[in-house]
Structures are given as C-alpha cells and as structure tokens.
mmCIF file of C-alpha atoms and ligand atoms in Angstrom:
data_model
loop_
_atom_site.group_PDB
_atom_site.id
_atom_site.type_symbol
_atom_site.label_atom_id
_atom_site.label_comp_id
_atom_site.label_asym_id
_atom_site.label_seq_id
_atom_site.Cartn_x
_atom_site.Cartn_y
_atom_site.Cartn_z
ATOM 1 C CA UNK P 11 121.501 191.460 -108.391
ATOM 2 C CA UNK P 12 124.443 189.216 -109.210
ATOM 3 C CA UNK P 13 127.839 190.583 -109.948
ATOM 4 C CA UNK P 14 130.133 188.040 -110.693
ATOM 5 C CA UNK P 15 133.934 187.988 -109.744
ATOM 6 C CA UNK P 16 136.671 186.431 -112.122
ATOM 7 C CA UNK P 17 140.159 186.734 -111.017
ATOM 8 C CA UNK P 18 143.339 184.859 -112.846
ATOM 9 C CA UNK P 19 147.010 185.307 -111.442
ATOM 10 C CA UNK P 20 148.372 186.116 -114.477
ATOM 11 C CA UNK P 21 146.977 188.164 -117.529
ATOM 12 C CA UNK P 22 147.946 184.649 -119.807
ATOM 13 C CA UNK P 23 145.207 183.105 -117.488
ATOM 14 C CA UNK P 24 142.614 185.974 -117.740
ATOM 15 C CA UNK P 25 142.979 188.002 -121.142
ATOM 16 C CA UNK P 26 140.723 185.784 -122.607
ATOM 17 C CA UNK P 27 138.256 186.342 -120.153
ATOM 18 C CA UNK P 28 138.421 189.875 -120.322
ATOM 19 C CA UNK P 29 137.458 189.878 -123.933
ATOM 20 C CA UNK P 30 134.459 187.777 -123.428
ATOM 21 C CA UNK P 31 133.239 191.220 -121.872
ATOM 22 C CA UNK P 32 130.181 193.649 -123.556
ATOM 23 C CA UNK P 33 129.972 197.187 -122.625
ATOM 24 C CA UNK P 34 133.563 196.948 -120.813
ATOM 25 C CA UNK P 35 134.967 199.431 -118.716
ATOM 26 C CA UNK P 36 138.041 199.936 -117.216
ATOM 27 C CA UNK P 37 139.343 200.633 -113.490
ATOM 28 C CA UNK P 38 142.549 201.151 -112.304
ATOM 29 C CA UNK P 39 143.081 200.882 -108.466
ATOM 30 C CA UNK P 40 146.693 199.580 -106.663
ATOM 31 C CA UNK P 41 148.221 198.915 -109.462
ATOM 32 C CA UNK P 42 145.721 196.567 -110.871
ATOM 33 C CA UNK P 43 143.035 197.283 -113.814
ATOM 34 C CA UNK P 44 139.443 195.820 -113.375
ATOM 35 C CA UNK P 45 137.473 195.595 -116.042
ATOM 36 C CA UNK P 46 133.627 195.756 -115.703
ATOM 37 C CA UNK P 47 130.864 194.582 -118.693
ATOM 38 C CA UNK P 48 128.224 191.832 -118.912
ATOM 39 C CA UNK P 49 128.863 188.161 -120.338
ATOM 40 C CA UNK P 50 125.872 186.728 -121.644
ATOM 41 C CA UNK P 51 123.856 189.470 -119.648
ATOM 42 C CA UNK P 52 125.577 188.706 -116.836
ATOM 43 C CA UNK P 53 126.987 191.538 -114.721
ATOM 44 C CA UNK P 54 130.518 190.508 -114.243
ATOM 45 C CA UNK P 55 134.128 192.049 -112.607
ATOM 46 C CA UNK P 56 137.111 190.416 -114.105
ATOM 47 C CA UNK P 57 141.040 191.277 -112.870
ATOM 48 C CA UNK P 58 144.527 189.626 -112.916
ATOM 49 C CA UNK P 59 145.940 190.172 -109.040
ATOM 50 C CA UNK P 60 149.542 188.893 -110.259
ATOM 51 C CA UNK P 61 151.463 185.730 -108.077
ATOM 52 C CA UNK P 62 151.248 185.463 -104.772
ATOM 53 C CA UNK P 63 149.216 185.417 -101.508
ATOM 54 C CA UNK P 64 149.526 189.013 -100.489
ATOM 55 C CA UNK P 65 148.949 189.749 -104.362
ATOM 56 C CA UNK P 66 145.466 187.941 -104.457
ATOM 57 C CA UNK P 67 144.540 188.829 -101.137
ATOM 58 C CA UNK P 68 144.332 192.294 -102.001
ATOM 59 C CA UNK P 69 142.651 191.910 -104.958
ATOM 60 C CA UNK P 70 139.629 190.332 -103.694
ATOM 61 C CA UNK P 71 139.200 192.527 -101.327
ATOM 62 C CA UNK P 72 139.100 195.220 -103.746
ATOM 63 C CA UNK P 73 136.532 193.357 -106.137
ATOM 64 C CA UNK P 74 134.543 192.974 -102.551
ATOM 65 C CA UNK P 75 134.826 196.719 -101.073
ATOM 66 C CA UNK P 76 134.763 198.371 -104.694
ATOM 67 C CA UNK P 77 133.128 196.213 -107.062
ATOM 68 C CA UNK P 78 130.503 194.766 -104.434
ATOM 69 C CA UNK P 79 130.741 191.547 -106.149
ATOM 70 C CA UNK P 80 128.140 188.359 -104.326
ATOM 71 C CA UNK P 81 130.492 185.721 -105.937
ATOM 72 C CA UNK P 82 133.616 185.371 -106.835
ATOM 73 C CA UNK P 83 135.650 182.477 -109.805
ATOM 74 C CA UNK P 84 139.251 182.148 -109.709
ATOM 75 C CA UNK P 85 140.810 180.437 -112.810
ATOM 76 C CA UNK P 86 144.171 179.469 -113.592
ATOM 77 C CA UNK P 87 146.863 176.839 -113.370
ATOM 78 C CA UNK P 88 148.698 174.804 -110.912
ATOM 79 C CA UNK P 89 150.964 172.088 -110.224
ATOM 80 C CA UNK P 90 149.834 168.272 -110.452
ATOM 81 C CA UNK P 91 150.771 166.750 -107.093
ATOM 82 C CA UNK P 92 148.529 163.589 -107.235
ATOM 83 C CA UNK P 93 149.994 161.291 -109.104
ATOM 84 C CA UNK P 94 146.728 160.537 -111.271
ATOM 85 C CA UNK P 95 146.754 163.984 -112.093
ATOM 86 C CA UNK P 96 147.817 164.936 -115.820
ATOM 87 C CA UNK P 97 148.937 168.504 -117.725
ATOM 88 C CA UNK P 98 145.211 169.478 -118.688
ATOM 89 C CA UNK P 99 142.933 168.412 -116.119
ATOM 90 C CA UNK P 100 141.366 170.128 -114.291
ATOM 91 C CA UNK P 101 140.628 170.483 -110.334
ATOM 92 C CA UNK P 102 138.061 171.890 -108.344
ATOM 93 C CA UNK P 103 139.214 172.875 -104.914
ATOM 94 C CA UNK P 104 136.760 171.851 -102.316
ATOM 95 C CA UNK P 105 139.002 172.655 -100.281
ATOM 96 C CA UNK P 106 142.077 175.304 -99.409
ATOM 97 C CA UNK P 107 144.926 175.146 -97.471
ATOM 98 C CA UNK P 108 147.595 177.913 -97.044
ATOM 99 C CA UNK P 109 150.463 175.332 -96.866
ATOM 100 C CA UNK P 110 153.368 177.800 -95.795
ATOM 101 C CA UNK P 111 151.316 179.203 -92.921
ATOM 102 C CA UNK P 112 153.168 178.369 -89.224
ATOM 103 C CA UNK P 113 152.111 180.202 -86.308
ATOM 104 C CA UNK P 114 153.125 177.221 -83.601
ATOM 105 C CA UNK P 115 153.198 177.142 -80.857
ATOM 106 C CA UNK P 116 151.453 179.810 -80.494
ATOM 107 C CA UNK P 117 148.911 178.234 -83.066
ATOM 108 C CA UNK P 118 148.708 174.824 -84.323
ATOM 109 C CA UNK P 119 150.548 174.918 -87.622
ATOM 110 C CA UNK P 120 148.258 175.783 -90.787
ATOM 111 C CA UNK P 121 145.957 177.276 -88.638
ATOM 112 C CA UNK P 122 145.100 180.688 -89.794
ATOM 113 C CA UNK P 123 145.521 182.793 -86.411
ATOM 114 C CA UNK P 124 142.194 183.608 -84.719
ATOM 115 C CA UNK P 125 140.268 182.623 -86.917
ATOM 116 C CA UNK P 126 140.574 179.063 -86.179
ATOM 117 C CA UNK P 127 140.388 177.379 -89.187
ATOM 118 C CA UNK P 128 143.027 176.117 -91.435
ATOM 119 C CA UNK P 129 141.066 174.887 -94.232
ATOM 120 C CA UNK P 130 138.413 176.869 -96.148
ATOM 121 C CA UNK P 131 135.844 175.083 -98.324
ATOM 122 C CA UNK P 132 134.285 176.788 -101.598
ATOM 123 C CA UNK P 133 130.834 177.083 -101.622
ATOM 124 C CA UNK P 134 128.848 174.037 -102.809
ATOM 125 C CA UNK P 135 126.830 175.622 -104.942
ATOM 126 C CA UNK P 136 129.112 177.179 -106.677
ATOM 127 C CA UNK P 137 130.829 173.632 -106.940
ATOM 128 C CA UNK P 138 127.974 171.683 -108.702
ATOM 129 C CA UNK P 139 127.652 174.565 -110.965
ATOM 130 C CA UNK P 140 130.948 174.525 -111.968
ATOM 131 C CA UNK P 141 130.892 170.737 -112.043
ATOM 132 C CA UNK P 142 127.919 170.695 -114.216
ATOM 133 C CA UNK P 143 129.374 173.335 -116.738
ATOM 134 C CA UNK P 144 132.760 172.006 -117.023
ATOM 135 C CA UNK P 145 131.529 168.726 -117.862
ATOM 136 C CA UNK P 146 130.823 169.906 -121.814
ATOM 137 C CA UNK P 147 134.545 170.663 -121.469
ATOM 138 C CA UNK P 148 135.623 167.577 -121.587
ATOM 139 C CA UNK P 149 132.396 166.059 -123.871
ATOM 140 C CA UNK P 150 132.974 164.605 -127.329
ATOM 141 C CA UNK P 151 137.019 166.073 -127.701
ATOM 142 C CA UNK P 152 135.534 169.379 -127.346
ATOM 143 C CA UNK P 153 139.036 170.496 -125.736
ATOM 144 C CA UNK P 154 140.792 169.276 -129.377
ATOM 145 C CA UNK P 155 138.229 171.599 -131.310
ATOM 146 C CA UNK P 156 139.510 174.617 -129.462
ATOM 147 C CA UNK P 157 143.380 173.639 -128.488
ATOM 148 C CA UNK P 158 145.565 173.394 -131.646
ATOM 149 C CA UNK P 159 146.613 169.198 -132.349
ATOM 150 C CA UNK P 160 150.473 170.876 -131.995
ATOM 151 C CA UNK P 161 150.002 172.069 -128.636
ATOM 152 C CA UNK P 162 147.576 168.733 -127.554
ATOM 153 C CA UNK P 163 150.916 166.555 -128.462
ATOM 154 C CA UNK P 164 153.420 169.030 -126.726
ATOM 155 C CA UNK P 165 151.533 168.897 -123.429
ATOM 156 C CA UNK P 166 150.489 165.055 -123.933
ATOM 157 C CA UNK P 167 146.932 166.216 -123.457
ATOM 158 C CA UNK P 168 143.972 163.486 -124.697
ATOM 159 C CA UNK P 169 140.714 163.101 -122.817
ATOM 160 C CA UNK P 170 141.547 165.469 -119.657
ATOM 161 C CA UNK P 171 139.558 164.665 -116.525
ATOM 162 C CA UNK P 172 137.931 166.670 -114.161
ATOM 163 C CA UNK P 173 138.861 166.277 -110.639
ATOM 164 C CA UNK P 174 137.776 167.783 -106.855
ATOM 165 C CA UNK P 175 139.432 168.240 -103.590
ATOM 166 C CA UNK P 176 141.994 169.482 -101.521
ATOM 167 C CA UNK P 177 144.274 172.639 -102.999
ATOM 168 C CA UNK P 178 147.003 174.000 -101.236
ATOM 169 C CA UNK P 179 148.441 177.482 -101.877
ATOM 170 C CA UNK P 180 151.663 179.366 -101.017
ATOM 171 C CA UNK P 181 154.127 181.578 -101.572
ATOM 172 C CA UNK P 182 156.374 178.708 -103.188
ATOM 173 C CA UNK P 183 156.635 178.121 -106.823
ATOM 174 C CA UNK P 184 156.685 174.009 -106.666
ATOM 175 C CA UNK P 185 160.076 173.030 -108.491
ATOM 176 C CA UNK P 186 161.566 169.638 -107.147
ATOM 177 C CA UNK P 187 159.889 166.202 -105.285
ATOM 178 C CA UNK P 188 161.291 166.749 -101.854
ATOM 179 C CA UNK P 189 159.087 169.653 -101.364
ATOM 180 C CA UNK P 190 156.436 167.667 -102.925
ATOM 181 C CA UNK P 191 157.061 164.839 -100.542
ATOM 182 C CA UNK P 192 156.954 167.396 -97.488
ATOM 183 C CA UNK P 193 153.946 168.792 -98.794
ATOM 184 C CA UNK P 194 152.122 165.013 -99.404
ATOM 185 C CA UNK P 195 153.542 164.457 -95.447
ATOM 186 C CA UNK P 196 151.276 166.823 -94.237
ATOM 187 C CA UNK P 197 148.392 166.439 -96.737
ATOM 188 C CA UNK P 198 148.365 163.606 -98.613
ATOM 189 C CA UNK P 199 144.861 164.385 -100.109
ATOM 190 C CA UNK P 200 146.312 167.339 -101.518
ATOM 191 C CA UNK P 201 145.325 167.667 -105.499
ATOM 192 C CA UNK P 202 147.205 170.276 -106.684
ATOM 193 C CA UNK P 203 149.700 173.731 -105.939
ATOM 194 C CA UNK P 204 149.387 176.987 -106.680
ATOM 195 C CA UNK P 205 150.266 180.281 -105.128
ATOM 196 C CA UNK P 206 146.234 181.961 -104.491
ATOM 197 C CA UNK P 207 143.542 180.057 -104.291
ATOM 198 C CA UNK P 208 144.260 179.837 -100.208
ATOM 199 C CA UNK P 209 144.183 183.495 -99.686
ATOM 200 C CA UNK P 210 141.700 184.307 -101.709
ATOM 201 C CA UNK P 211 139.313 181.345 -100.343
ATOM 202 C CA UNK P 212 140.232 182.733 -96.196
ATOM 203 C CA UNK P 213 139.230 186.714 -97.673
ATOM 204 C CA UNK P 214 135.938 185.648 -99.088
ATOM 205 C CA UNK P 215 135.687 183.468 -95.823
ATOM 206 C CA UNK P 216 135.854 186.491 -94.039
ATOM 207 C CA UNK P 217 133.370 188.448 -96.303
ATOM 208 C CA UNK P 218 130.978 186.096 -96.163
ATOM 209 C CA UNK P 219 131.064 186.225 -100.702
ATOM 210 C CA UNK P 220 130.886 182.539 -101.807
ATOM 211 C CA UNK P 221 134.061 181.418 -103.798
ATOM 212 C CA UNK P 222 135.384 178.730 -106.127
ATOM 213 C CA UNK P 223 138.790 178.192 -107.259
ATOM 214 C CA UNK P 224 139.184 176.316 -110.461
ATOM 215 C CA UNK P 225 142.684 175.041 -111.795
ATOM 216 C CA UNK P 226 143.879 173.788 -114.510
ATOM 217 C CA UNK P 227 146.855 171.625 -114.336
ATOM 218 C CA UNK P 228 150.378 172.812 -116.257
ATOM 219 C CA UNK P 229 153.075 170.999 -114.485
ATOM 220 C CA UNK P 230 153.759 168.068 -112.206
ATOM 221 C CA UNK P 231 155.305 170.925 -109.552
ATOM 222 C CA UNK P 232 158.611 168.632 -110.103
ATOM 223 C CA UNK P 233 162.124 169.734 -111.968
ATOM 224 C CA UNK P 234 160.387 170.492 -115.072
ATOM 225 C CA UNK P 235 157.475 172.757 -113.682
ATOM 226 C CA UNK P 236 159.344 175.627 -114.668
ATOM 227 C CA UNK P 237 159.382 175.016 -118.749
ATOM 228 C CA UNK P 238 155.654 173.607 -118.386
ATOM 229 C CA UNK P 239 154.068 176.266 -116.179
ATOM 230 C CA UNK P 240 155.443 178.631 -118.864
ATOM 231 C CA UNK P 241 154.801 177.152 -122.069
ATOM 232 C CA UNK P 242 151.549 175.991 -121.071
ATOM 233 C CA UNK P 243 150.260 179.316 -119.532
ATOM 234 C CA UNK P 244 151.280 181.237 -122.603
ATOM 235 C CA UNK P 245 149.566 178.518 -124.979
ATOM 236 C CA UNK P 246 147.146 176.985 -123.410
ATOM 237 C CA UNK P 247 146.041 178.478 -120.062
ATOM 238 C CA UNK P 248 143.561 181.116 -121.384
ATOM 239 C CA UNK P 249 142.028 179.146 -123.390
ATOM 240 C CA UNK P 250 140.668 176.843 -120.273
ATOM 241 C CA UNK P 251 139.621 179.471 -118.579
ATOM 242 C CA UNK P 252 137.250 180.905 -121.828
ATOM 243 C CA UNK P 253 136.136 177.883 -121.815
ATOM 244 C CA UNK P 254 135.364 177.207 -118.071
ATOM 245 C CA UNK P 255 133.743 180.561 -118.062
ATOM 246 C CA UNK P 256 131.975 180.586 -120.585
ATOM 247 C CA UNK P 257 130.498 177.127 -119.816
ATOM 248 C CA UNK P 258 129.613 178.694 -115.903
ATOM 249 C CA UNK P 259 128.135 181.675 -117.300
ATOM 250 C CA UNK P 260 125.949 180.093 -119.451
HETATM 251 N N1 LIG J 554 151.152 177.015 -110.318
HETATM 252 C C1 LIG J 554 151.390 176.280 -111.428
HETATM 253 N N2 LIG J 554 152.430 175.452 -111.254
HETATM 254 C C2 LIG J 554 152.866 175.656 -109.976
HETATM 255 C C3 LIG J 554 153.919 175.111 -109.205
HETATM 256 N N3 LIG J 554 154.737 174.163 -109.695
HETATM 257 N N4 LIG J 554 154.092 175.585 -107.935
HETATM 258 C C4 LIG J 554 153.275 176.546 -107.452
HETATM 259 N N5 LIG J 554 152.275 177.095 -108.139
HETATM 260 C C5 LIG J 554 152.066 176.655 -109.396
#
C-alpha cells in the first residue's frame, strides 16, 4: 500500500496541503507535527521540516522510520538562477546537488563522503507523473483562476513554464550575483537554489524511498531575493503547491 510523503520547508509552503487532508491526525515528534489523512483516497503524510539541510534531513527520516512512507514530494520555492527562469515557474529537479558540501582532499569536492556520489537523481517515475500533472497547471490561465490578478501583476507572473534539471541546495540563503556566479562556475546547468531538496534527495537515496523535489520559483537569488522570497511565500507559495498536489494526487 502507498503512503505518500509531502514535505514543504515552511508552513506558507505546506498549510495548504495540510488542509487538503480527510480523516487527519496529528503527530508531534522533534519538534515537528505530521499530519496523517487520505487525499482523494490516497493515504498520505504531510510535514513542514523548517530551512535548512540538517532541518529536512531529519524530517525525512522521520516520515521514513515512523510514517513508513514508499514515496516521498517535496514542494516549495527557490531561487531562479537560469536566466530563462521567471518568479512562477516551476522546476523539477532531476537532479540534486548539495552545493556547500567540501570534503577535499580528502574527497573530491561535492562529493558526499563514502557514498560516492555527489549528485542524486529523483526517481523517473515520479518525474513523468509530476510532469504530466503539472501540465493542467499551466493549461488555459488556469494559474490566473486561482492566483488573485493583484498578486499576478506584483510578481510579473503570465503564462509560467514548467522546467527540469539540475537543483542545488545549501545552507545559504542566495542574496547577491557573485555567489550566483560562483555557483554557475561550478554548475552551470544549475536551475534553481534552495536550502533542502539536496538532503532530502541523498536520505531517500539512502532509504531506497523514491523522491521528487518540485519548486516553484520566488526570487532571482539576487539583491532582491529577500523581499520576493517573502512576499511571494506568504501570497503565493501555498497556493502552487495545492495545486501541484492536487494535480499529482489525482
Ligand atoms: N529559496 C528561495 N529563494 C532562495 C534563495 N534566494 N536562496 C536559497 N534558497 C532559496
């Protein structure tokens, strides 16, 4: 039997998600509160880890050892580092990198130590679901029925695209171009930041639970990320991720 995983960083990104939930129940373990209950008869687990790698790392786990999930979702936002890349697309990470990781020399850098990989992919499945659902997303303006025509001009949103590839995560809230530039030196394929997906994606890894992180773009991780990350995750962010949900879960 399925149980589905869906983890947000932040309750802005997952509050939504929560109340999509029938017969929910509530959890409290390490400071976090799971909440259990079935969307559209599907058994499902969802939880906000709060920021970080350590944060999100734990989290899974506990959704994994606790919750015995088989898959897991991670919604939320990030920062646009392509430069097609536009507040209110969104990205599918293929792939994860934990940018900040540096073991060298005793490790080549961004390798995750002994376990010899430094890039995790989510599982392709998963992907072509998720591909397939989010397409409705972004069908006939269906994003302008159910984002208010104030907030679609504040964030210069009009037909958002959906996008794949590389992600890279950290513990680094993206806030000026020379870190994006030293970022893009390294991985110039590189989509989009955020501050999870990476740590999440290497824990599933290791579990062997099949993963896809899903982001939706806030900020262009440049000297205004800070007033777009948090105007558009308090506007705008949960209402992506009902949507991308309840597309998947369909
Ligand atoms: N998530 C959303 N915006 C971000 C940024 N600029 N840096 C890191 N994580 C983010």
């Amino acid at each position: 039997q399925r149980i589905i995983g869906i983890m947000g960083a932040l309750p802005e990104e997952i509050n939504g998600v929560v109340n999509l939930l029938q017969h929910k129940e509530e959890y409290k373990i390490g400071k976090r509160t799971y909440y259990t209950g079935t969307i559209n008869n599907q058994k499902a687990v969802v939880v906000f880890s709060r920021i970080g790698k350590v944060a999100s790392a734990a989290t899974v786990s506990t959704l994994i050892l606790k919750f015995n999930i088989t898959e897991l979702i991670f919604t939320g936002v990030a920062g646009g580092i392509s430069p097609h890349l536009k507040i209110g697309d969104i990205v599918i990470g293929t792939d994860l990198v934990q940018h900040d990781m540096d073991a060298s020399p005793l490790f080549p850098q961004f390798e995750i130590p002994l376990i010899g990989k430094s890039i995790f992919k989510s599982d392709s499945k998963l992907i072509e679901n998720v591909k397939n659902a989010v397409q409705h997303i972004f069908e006939n303006e269906y994003l302008h029925q159910v984002i208010s025509a104030e907030d679609l001009k504040k964030f210069n949103i009009h037909s958002p695209k959906l996008y794949t590839g590389l992600i890279a995560s950290g513990d680094l809230f993206f806030k000026d171009q020379l870190q994006k530039d030293h970022l893009i030196s390294h991985f110039p394929e590189t989509q989009c930041v955020e501050m999870e997906g990476a740590a999440v994606a290497q824990v599933c890894y290791e579990f062997g639970i099949p993963f896809v992180i899903i982001r939706t773009i806030s900020d262009d991780a440049d000297q205004n990320s800070v007033v777009d990350f948090t105007e558009f995750t308090v506007k705008v962010s949960n209402i992506y991720s009902i949507e991308i949900v309840k597309n998947i879960i369909k």
